[in-house]
Amino acid sequence: MKSVSILLTLTVFLYTISWSANIISHGEKHFLHYKFTVLTKSDTFPEFSAVCVYDDRRIKHFSNEGGVWILTEEDWTNTGQMEDPADPIDWFLHQIKTLSNCTGSQCPELHTFQRIIGCELEKLPDGSVNLTVFDEYGFDGEDLISFHYDTMQWIDKSPKAKRTKVEWDRHTGRNQFIKDFLKNCTDWISTYNSRKKTPV
Ligand SMILES: *[C@@H]1O[C@H](CO)[C@@H](O)[C@H](O)[C@H]1NC(C)=O
Ligand SMILES: *[C@@H]1O[C@H](CO)[C@@H](O)[C@H](O)[C@H]1NC(C)=O
Ligand SMILES: *[C@@H]1O[C@H](CO)[C@@H](O)[C@H](O)[C@H]1NC(C)=O
């Protein structure tokens, strides 16, 4: 029962924040994103998980034991100068505990905290390219907060995110890192896809 409701929550969440990556259109589309999921109750699920996906290929996952990213696809040519998102597990646990009002090391209720960061490239029918970047967060299946690339500030999408926004806006070092990450993501996805298309 619980697993079904979690999957449902995740599905609904991913659907609500989806940027139409799955919608079939005439334009060619590619995306690279890192997805993080944190659950307060970890008796049946890992409390933290993270994967990196390129289109429908899972290219890396985060090893909680080793504390490092592990390549899943052996033939994957890596993403060059692009660093992985740097927030440690403790940062994610702190966010979910704060949002869930949990004080001790355990939370009595099930809560979910999710993040999706990355970029998307779409070739439009007129031949131009639409590049989009995102760093979006959800709590309990609802949109919470998202990054605004140009201003490097946070947009609260829920009353629950008001305090988070004020706090995160002040973390200028982190915001700069996210901006650099997103910039590198668009550089990488553009060059990777133009290289792939070059006839040999
Ligand atoms: C946490 O506490 C705040 C303020 O007391 C409340 O508005 C919010 O709904 C609580 N969150 C949860 C998940 O219970
Ligand atoms: C570019 O992509 C974003 C995200 O998919 C979309 O919202 C926007 O409408 C697109 N712009 C154009 C010009 O197609
Ligand atoms: C972005 O790319 C530059 C090199 O172009 C690299 O030095 C930097 O560490 C990268 N930053 C991130 C956050 O990926």
Coordinates of C-alpha atoms and ligand atoms in Angstrom, one line a residue:
M1 CA 0.0 0.0 0.0
K2 CA 2.6 2.4 1.1
S3 CA 4.8 1.7 -1.9
V4 CA 1.9 2.3 -4.2
S5 CA 1.1 5.7 -2.6
I6 CA 4.7 6.7 -2.8
L7 CA 5.0 5.8 -6.5
L8 CA 1.8 7.7 -7.0
T9 CA 3.1 10.7 -5.2
L10 CA 6.3 10.6 -7.3
T11 CA 4.5 10.2 -10.5
V12 CA 2.1 13.1 -9.7
F13 CA 5.1 15.2 -8.7
L14 CA 7.1 14.5 -11.8
Y15 CA 4.1 15.1 -13.8
T16 CA 3.3 18.4 -12.2
I17 CA 6.8 19.7 -12.6
S18 CA 7.4 18.2 -16.0
W19 CA 8.5 20.5 -18.7
S20 CA 6.9 18.5 -21.4
A21 CA 10.0 16.3 -21.9
N22 CA 7.8 13.3 -22.6
I23 CA 5.4 15.1 -25.0
I24 CA 6.1 13.9 -28.5
S25 CA 6.5 16.8 -30.8
H26 CA 8.0 17.4 -34.3
G27 CA 11.1 19.0 -32.8
E28 CA 14.0 16.8 -31.6
K29 CA 14.4 17.0 -27.8
H30 CA 17.2 16.1 -25.5
F31 CA 17.6 16.5 -21.8
L32 CA 20.1 15.9 -19.0
H33 CA 18.9 15.9 -15.5
Y34 CA 19.8 14.9 -12.0
K35 CA 16.9 13.7 -9.8
F36 CA 17.1 13.5 -6.1
T37 CA 14.5 11.9 -3.8
V38 CA 14.5 12.0 0.0
L39 CA 12.0 10.3 2.2
T40 CA 11.6 10.8 5.9
K41 CA 10.6 7.2 6.6
S42 CA 13.2 4.8 5.4
D43 CA 12.1 1.5 6.8
T44 CA 11.2 0.2 3.3
F45 CA 13.0 2.7 1.1
P46 CA 16.4 4.3 0.9
E47 CA 16.1 7.6 2.6
F48 CA 18.2 9.3 -0.1
S49 CA 18.6 8.5 -3.8
A50 CA 20.0 10.3 -6.8
V51 CA 20.3 9.5 -10.4
C52 CA 21.5 11.3 -13.5
V53 CA 19.5 10.7 -16.7
Y54 CA 20.3 11.7 -20.3
D55 CA 17.1 11.3 -22.4
D56 CA 15.9 7.9 -21.2
R57 CA 19.3 6.6 -20.3
R58 CA 20.3 6.4 -16.6
I59 CA 23.9 7.3 -16.8
K60 CA 25.0 7.7 -13.2
H61 CA 23.6 7.1 -9.7
F62 CA 24.8 8.2 -6.3
S63 CA 26.2 5.6 -4.0
N64 CA 25.1 6.3 -0.4
E65 CA 27.7 3.9 0.9
G66 CA 30.6 5.4 -1.1
G67 CA 29.3 8.9 -1.1
V68 CA 30.3 9.2 -4.8
W69 CA 28.6 9.2 -8.2
I70 CA 28.9 5.9 -10.1
L71 CA 28.6 5.5 -13.8
T72 CA 25.8 3.2 -14.8
E73 CA 26.5 3.2 -18.6
E74 CA 29.9 1.8 -19.4
D75 CA 30.2 3.4 -22.8
W76 CA 29.2 6.8 -21.5
T77 CA 31.5 9.6 -22.7
N78 CA 31.4 11.7 -19.6
T79 CA 30.0 15.2 -19.3
G80 CA 33.3 16.9 -19.6
Q81 CA 33.9 19.9 -17.3
M82 CA 30.5 19.7 -15.8
E83 CA 30.6 19.0 -12.1
D84 CA 27.9 17.0 -10.3
P85 CA 25.5 19.0 -8.1
A86 CA 27.4 19.5 -4.9
D87 CA 24.8 19.5 -2.1
P88 CA 25.7 16.8 0.4
I89 CA 23.1 14.3 1.7
D90 CA 23.0 16.1 5.0
W91 CA 21.8 19.2 3.2
F92 CA 18.9 17.3 1.8
L93 CA 18.0 15.7 5.1
H94 CA 18.1 19.2 6.7
Q95 CA 15.7 20.5 4.1
I96 CA 13.2 17.7 4.6
K97 CA 13.4 17.8 8.4
T98 CA 12.7 21.6 8.4
L99 CA 9.8 21.3 6.0
S100 CA 8.4 18.3 7.9
N101 CA 8.9 20.0 11.3
C102 CA 10.8 17.0 12.5
T103 CA 13.0 17.6 15.5
G104 CA 14.7 14.3 16.3
S105 CA 16.5 11.9 14.0
Q106 CA 13.3 10.2 13.1
C107 CA 10.1 11.6 11.6
P108 CA 6.9 9.9 12.6
E109 CA 5.2 10.7 9.2
L110 CA 6.1 10.0 5.7
H111 CA 7.2 13.0 3.7
T112 CA 9.0 13.4 0.4
F113 CA 11.4 16.0 -0.9
Q114 CA 12.5 16.0 -4.5
R115 CA 14.8 17.9 -6.7
I116 CA 15.3 17.9 -10.4
I117 CA 18.2 20.0 -11.9
G118 CA 19.3 20.0 -15.5
C119 CA 18.8 21.4 -18.9
E120 CA 16.8 20.6 -22.1
L121 CA 17.5 21.2 -25.7
E122 CA 14.8 21.4 -28.3
K123 CA 15.2 21.9 -32.0
L124 CA 12.3 24.0 -33.2
P125 CA 10.8 23.5 -36.7
D126 CA 12.4 26.7 -37.9
G127 CA 15.8 25.3 -37.2
S128 CA 16.5 27.3 -34.1
V129 CA 17.4 25.7 -30.8
N130 CA 15.5 26.2 -27.5
L131 CA 17.6 25.7 -24.5
T132 CA 15.9 25.5 -21.1
V133 CA 17.5 25.2 -17.6
F134 CA 15.8 24.2 -14.4
D135 CA 16.4 23.5 -10.7
E136 CA 13.1 22.6 -9.2
Y137 CA 12.0 21.2 -5.8
G138 CA 8.9 19.5 -4.6
F139 CA 7.6 18.6 -1.1
D140 CA 5.0 15.9 -0.6
G141 CA 4.2 15.8 -4.3
E142 CA 3.7 19.5 -4.8
D143 CA 5.9 22.2 -6.4
L144 CA 7.9 24.0 -3.7
I145 CA 10.5 26.3 -5.1
S146 CA 12.5 26.8 -8.2
F147 CA 15.7 28.7 -9.3
H148 CA 15.6 31.7 -11.5
Y149 CA 18.7 31.6 -13.7
D150 CA 19.0 35.3 -14.6
T151 CA 18.5 36.8 -11.2
M152 CA 20.0 33.8 -9.3
Q153 CA 17.1 34.1 -6.8
W154 CA 14.4 31.6 -5.8
I155 CA 10.8 31.6 -6.7
D156 CA 8.5 30.2 -4.0
K157 CA 5.7 28.1 -5.5
S158 CA 4.0 27.3 -2.2
P159 CA 3.4 29.1 1.1
K160 CA 5.6 26.4 2.7
A161 CA 8.6 27.8 0.7
K162 CA 8.5 31.3 2.0
R163 CA 11.2 30.8 4.6
T164 CA 13.2 28.6 2.3
K165 CA 13.3 31.3 -0.3
V166 CA 14.6 34.0 2.1
E167 CA 17.2 31.6 3.3
W168 CA 18.3 30.3 -0.1
D169 CA 18.4 33.8 -1.7
R170 CA 21.2 34.6 0.8
H171 CA 23.4 31.6 -0.2
T172 CA 25.1 33.4 -3.0
G173 CA 27.9 30.9 -3.3
R174 CA 25.5 28.1 -3.8
N175 CA 23.4 30.1 -6.2
Q176 CA 26.5 30.9 -8.3
F177 CA 27.4 27.2 -8.4
I178 CA 24.0 26.3 -9.6
K179 CA 24.1 29.0 -12.3
D180 CA 27.6 27.7 -13.4
F181 CA 26.3 24.1 -13.4
L182 CA 23.3 25.0 -15.5
K183 CA 25.4 27.0 -17.9
N184 CA 27.8 24.0 -18.3
C185 CA 24.8 21.8 -18.8
T186 CA 23.6 23.8 -21.8
D187 CA 27.1 24.0 -23.2
W188 CA 27.5 20.2 -22.8
I189 CA 24.1 19.3 -24.2
S190 CA 24.6 21.6 -27.2
T191 CA 28.0 20.4 -28.1
Y192 CA 27.2 16.7 -27.4
N193 CA 24.2 16.8 -29.7
S194 CA 25.8 18.8 -32.5
R195 CA 28.8 16.4 -32.5
K196 CA 26.6 13.4 -32.6
K197 CA 24.8 14.8 -35.6
T198 CA 28.0 15.5 -37.6
P199 CA 28.2 12.9 -40.4
V200 CA 31.4 10.9 -40.3
Ligands
LIG1 C1 5.2 22.8 10.0 O1 4.8 23.9 10.8 C2 4.3 25.0 10.1 C3 4.1 26.2 11.1 O2 3.7 25.7 12.4 C4 2.9 24.6 9.4 O3 2.4 25.7 8.7 C5 3.2 23.5 8.5 O4 2.1 23.0 7.9 C6 4.0 22.3 9.2 N1 4.4 21.3 8.2 C7 4.1 20.0 8.3 C8 4.5 19.2 7.2 O5 3.4 19.6 9.2
LIG2 C1 11.3 26.4 -25.0 O1 11.1 25.3 -24.1 C2 10.4 25.6 -22.9 C3 10.4 24.4 -22.0 O2 10.0 23.2 -22.7 C4 9.0 26.0 -23.3 O3 8.2 26.3 -22.1 C5 9.0 27.2 -24.2 O4 7.7 27.5 -24.7 C6 9.9 26.8 -25.4 N1 10.0 28.0 -26.3 C7 9.8 27.9 -27.6 C8 10.0 29.2 -28.4 O5 9.4 26.9 -28.1
LIG3 C1 31.8 24.6 -15.3 O1 32.8 24.5 -16.3 C2 34.0 25.1 -16.0 C3 35.0 24.9 -17.2 O2 34.4 25.4 -18.4 C4 34.6 24.4 -14.8 O3 35.9 25.0 -14.5 C5 33.7 24.5 -13.7 O4 34.2 23.8 -12.6 C6 32.3 24.0 -14.0 N1 31.4 24.2 -13.0 C7 30.3 23.5 -12.7 C8 29.5 23.8 -11.5 O5 30.0 22.5 -13.4

